[in-house]
Amino acid sequence: MKWTKKLGAAAGASALLALGTVAPANAYTFQTQVPETPENTESLPIVSTYHKSDHLKANILNARPVCNTWEDYRTVVYQTDESFTPVGTISTKNQTQKDIPLTQDLSKTQTVSLSVNGSRTESLNVNLGGTGNLSKGSIDAGLAYSLAKTVGGDASYSLSWSAGQTIGPYDVPAGYTGEATYGFKMVNLTGTQQYCQLNGTWSNPVAWRANVPIKNEVQVKLYDKNSDSYITSYDEDGEVISYG
């Protein structure tokens, strides 16, 4: 009798163990996110050297200078990727029996500007070459712009979502919640920069980062369960549902 009870208890424990190992497998949702473009491509690293003069000038500290003191700059880009910078989200929960549009007219203007080393203002405080203005073009601003065009194909000094501009419409099926997050697609550049020292040689490299806007973009997400609200929506080809 004791043996029977123990067998029953063991069977019950086995059943609970089986439920404990099987049930959660259906409860978990796995999502893997990777950069939209490889961190390193065949075109990297990119070495860009800026010479203010068309010839090397005599230097009393160095008979054979490799650069002109305080005039020349070298930038090396060893990593690039694309990112999405959101500025706002609109949402609609469809509790009807028909598809309804997700749309909104913006009430304010949102702008993003080219930035170098974290400065996101029109006047760039760059780590090399002094201060430059985007409208006139500084060494760093112009360089970041040209490098972004090299790796990204498209680039801009600044982009905006304007007040009164319409987001959507995007169809939201019955029973679903639709979210449209609008923002900017950016090209991010990571590398180093050097300046020419008094003796006509390159300084030690310092960190250099640039973020360049390439287009306005809207990313749309549809879900019917709150547990899926954080999951990105993908099209048939596995691409994020986005509108440039």
Coordinates of C-alpha atoms in Angstrom, one line a residue:
M1 CA 0.0 0.0 0.0
K2 CA 2.8 2.4 0.9
W3 CA 4.5 1.4 -2.4
T4 CA 1.3 2.2 -4.3
K5 CA 1.0 5.6 -2.7
K6 CA 4.6 6.4 -3.5
L7 CA 4.0 5.3 -7.0
G8 CA 1.0 7.6 -7.3
A9 CA 3.0 10.5 -5.8
A10 CA 5.8 9.8 -8.2
A11 CA 3.4 9.7 -11.2
G12 CA 1.8 13.0 -10.0
A13 CA 5.3 14.6 -9.7
S14 CA 6.2 13.3 -13.2
A15 CA 3.0 14.8 -14.6
L16 CA 3.8 18.1 -12.9
L17 CA 7.3 18.0 -14.2
A18 CA 6.1 17.2 -17.7
L19 CA 3.7 20.2 -17.5
G20 CA 6.4 22.4 -16.1
T21 CA 8.7 21.6 -19.0
V22 CA 6.2 21.6 -21.8
A23 CA 3.8 24.5 -21.0
P24 CA 6.3 27.3 -20.8
A25 CA 7.7 26.4 -24.3
N26 CA 4.4 27.7 -25.7
A27 CA 4.4 30.9 -23.5
Y28 CA 7.8 32.3 -24.6
T29 CA 8.3 34.6 -27.5
F30 CA 11.8 34.9 -28.9
Q31 CA 12.9 37.9 -30.9
T32 CA 16.4 38.5 -32.3
Q33 CA 17.5 42.0 -33.4
V34 CA 20.6 42.7 -35.5
P35 CA 21.9 45.9 -37.1
E36 CA 20.3 46.7 -40.4
T37 CA 23.6 46.9 -42.1
P38 CA 26.8 45.0 -41.2
E39 CA 29.1 46.7 -38.8
N40 CA 32.0 46.1 -41.1
T41 CA 31.9 46.0 -44.9
E42 CA 34.3 45.5 -47.7
S43 CA 34.6 49.3 -48.1
L44 CA 36.0 49.7 -44.5
P45 CA 38.2 51.1 -43.2
I46 CA 37.8 54.4 -44.9
V47 CA 40.9 56.7 -44.5
S48 CA 40.2 60.3 -45.4
T49 CA 43.0 62.9 -45.2
Y50 CA 42.3 66.6 -45.5
H51 CA 45.1 68.8 -46.9
K52 CA 44.6 72.5 -46.9
S53 CA 47.6 73.1 -49.1
D54 CA 48.6 71.3 -52.3
H55 CA 52.2 70.7 -51.1
L56 CA 54.1 69.9 -47.9
K57 CA 55.6 73.0 -46.3
A58 CA 59.1 73.2 -44.8
N59 CA 59.2 72.4 -41.1
I60 CA 62.2 73.4 -38.9
L61 CA 61.4 70.5 -36.5
N62 CA 61.2 67.9 -39.2
A63 CA 63.2 67.8 -42.5
R64 CA 60.6 65.4 -44.0
P65 CA 57.2 66.3 -42.6
V66 CA 54.3 64.0 -43.6
C67 CA 51.7 66.8 -43.0
N68 CA 51.3 70.5 -42.6
T69 CA 51.2 71.7 -39.0
W70 CA 47.7 72.6 -37.7
E71 CA 46.3 72.5 -41.2
D72 CA 45.9 68.8 -42.1
Y73 CA 43.5 66.3 -40.5
R74 CA 43.1 62.5 -41.0
T75 CA 39.9 60.6 -40.2
V76 CA 39.6 56.8 -40.2
V77 CA 36.2 55.2 -40.2
Y78 CA 36.3 51.6 -39.2
Q79 CA 32.6 50.9 -38.4
T80 CA 29.3 52.0 -39.9
D81 CA 25.7 51.0 -39.3
E82 CA 22.1 52.4 -39.8
S83 CA 19.7 53.2 -37.0
F84 CA 16.2 54.5 -36.5
T85 CA 15.8 57.6 -34.3
P86 CA 12.1 57.9 -33.2
V87 CA 10.6 61.3 -32.4
G88 CA 6.9 60.3 -31.8
T89 CA 4.3 57.5 -31.9
I90 CA 0.6 57.5 -32.8
S91 CA -1.7 54.6 -31.9
T92 CA -5.2 53.3 -32.7
K93 CA -7.0 50.3 -31.2
N94 CA -9.6 49.0 -33.6
Q95 CA -12.6 47.7 -31.6
T96 CA -14.9 47.7 -34.6
Q97 CA -15.6 44.9 -37.1
K98 CA -13.9 46.6 -40.1
D99 CA -10.5 47.9 -41.0
I100 CA -9.9 51.5 -39.9
P101 CA -7.1 53.9 -40.8
L102 CA -4.3 54.9 -38.5
T103 CA -3.5 58.6 -39.3
Q104 CA -2.6 61.8 -37.6
D105 CA -1.7 65.4 -38.5
L106 CA 1.4 66.5 -36.7
S107 CA 1.0 69.5 -34.3
K108 CA 4.7 70.4 -34.1
T109 CA 7.9 70.3 -36.1
Q110 CA 10.5 67.7 -35.3
T111 CA 14.1 68.1 -36.6
V112 CA 17.3 66.1 -36.5
S113 CA 20.7 67.5 -37.6
L114 CA 24.0 66.0 -38.5
S115 CA 26.1 65.6 -35.4
V116 CA 29.8 65.1 -34.8
N117 CA 30.9 63.7 -31.4
G118 CA 27.5 64.2 -29.8
S119 CA 26.8 67.8 -30.9
R120 CA 23.3 67.9 -32.4
T121 CA 23.1 71.7 -33.0
E122 CA 23.7 73.8 -36.0
S123 CA 26.9 75.1 -34.6
L124 CA 29.2 72.1 -34.2
N125 CA 31.7 72.0 -31.4
V126 CA 34.1 69.6 -33.1
N127 CA 37.1 68.0 -31.5
L128 CA 39.4 69.1 -34.3
G129 CA 39.5 72.1 -36.6
G130 CA 37.6 74.6 -34.3
T131 CA 34.0 75.5 -34.7
G132 CA 32.0 75.1 -37.9
N133 CA 28.5 75.9 -39.1
L134 CA 26.4 73.4 -41.0
S135 CA 25.1 76.1 -43.4
K136 CA 28.7 77.1 -44.4
G137 CA 30.2 73.6 -43.9
S138 CA 33.0 72.8 -41.5
I139 CA 35.8 70.3 -42.0
D140 CA 34.1 67.8 -39.8
A141 CA 30.5 68.5 -40.9
G142 CA 31.4 68.3 -44.6
L143 CA 33.6 65.2 -44.0
A144 CA 30.8 63.4 -42.1
Y145 CA 28.4 64.2 -44.8
S146 CA 30.6 62.9 -47.6
L147 CA 31.5 59.7 -45.7
A148 CA 27.9 59.1 -45.0
K149 CA 27.1 59.4 -48.7
T150 CA 29.9 56.9 -49.4
V151 CA 28.5 54.2 -47.2
G152 CA 24.8 55.1 -47.1
G153 CA 24.1 56.3 -50.6
D154 CA 22.0 59.3 -49.3
A155 CA 22.7 61.9 -46.7
S156 CA 21.4 65.3 -45.4
Y157 CA 22.7 67.9 -43.1
S158 CA 19.2 68.0 -41.4
L159 CA 15.7 66.6 -41.9
S160 CA 12.3 67.6 -40.4
W161 CA 8.8 66.4 -39.8
S162 CA 6.7 69.6 -40.2
A163 CA 3.7 70.8 -38.3
G164 CA 0.6 69.8 -40.3
Q165 CA 2.3 67.0 -42.1
T166 CA 0.1 63.8 -42.2
I167 CA 1.3 60.4 -40.9
G168 CA -0.6 57.6 -42.6
P169 CA -3.1 56.4 -43.3
Y170 CA -2.2 52.8 -42.4
D171 CA -4.9 50.1 -42.2
V172 CA -5.5 48.5 -38.8
P173 CA -7.5 45.2 -39.0
A174 CA -10.5 44.6 -36.7
G175 CA -9.4 43.6 -33.2
Y176 CA -5.8 44.9 -33.7
T177 CA -3.9 47.8 -32.3
G178 CA -1.8 49.8 -34.7
E179 CA 1.2 51.9 -33.8
A180 CA 3.1 54.2 -36.2
T181 CA 6.4 55.5 -34.9
Y182 CA 7.8 58.3 -37.0
G183 CA 11.4 59.4 -36.9
F184 CA 14.6 59.5 -38.9
K185 CA 16.9 56.8 -40.5
M186 CA 20.5 57.6 -39.6
V187 CA 23.9 56.5 -40.8
N188 CA 26.3 56.2 -37.8
L189 CA 30.1 56.5 -38.3
T190 CA 32.6 55.4 -35.8
G191 CA 36.3 55.9 -36.1
T192 CA 39.3 58.1 -35.1
Q193 CA 40.7 61.4 -36.1
Q194 CA 44.2 63.0 -36.0
Y195 CA 45.7 66.4 -36.5
C196 CA 49.1 67.4 -37.7
Q197 CA 51.5 68.3 -34.9
L198 CA 54.2 71.0 -34.8
N199 CA 56.8 68.6 -36.0
G200 CA 54.8 67.7 -39.1
T201 CA 53.7 64.3 -37.9
W202 CA 50.3 62.9 -37.1
S203 CA 49.0 63.1 -33.5
N204 CA 47.8 60.1 -31.6
P205 CA 44.2 59.2 -32.8
V206 CA 41.2 60.3 -30.8
A207 CA 37.7 58.9 -30.9
W208 CA 35.5 60.4 -33.7
R209 CA 31.8 59.7 -34.1
A210 CA 29.2 61.1 -36.5
N211 CA 25.5 60.6 -37.0
V212 CA 24.0 61.7 -40.3
P213 CA 20.3 61.7 -41.2
I214 CA 19.4 60.0 -44.5
K215 CA 15.6 60.0 -44.7
N216 CA 12.3 60.4 -42.8
E217 CA 10.8 57.1 -41.9
V218 CA 7.7 55.6 -40.3
Q219 CA 7.8 52.1 -38.7
V220 CA 4.4 50.5 -38.3
K221 CA 3.5 47.8 -35.8
L222 CA 0.3 45.7 -35.6
Y223 CA -0.7 43.4 -32.7
D224 CA -3.8 41.9 -31.2
K225 CA -2.3 40.8 -27.8
N226 CA -0.8 43.2 -25.3
S227 CA 2.0 40.6 -24.8
D228 CA 3.1 41.3 -28.4
S229 CA 3.1 45.1 -28.1
Y230 CA 6.9 45.3 -27.9
I231 CA 7.5 43.0 -31.0
T232 CA 8.4 44.6 -34.3
S233 CA 6.2 43.8 -37.3
Y234 CA 7.8 42.2 -40.3
D235 CA 6.6 41.9 -43.9
E236 CA 6.7 38.7 -46.0
D237 CA 10.4 39.1 -46.7
G238 CA 11.3 39.4 -43.1
E239 CA 11.9 43.2 -43.3
V240 CA 10.7 45.7 -40.7
I241 CA 7.4 47.3 -42.0
S242 CA 8.6 50.8 -42.6
Y243 CA 7.8 53.7 -44.9
G244 CA 10.5 56.1 -46.1

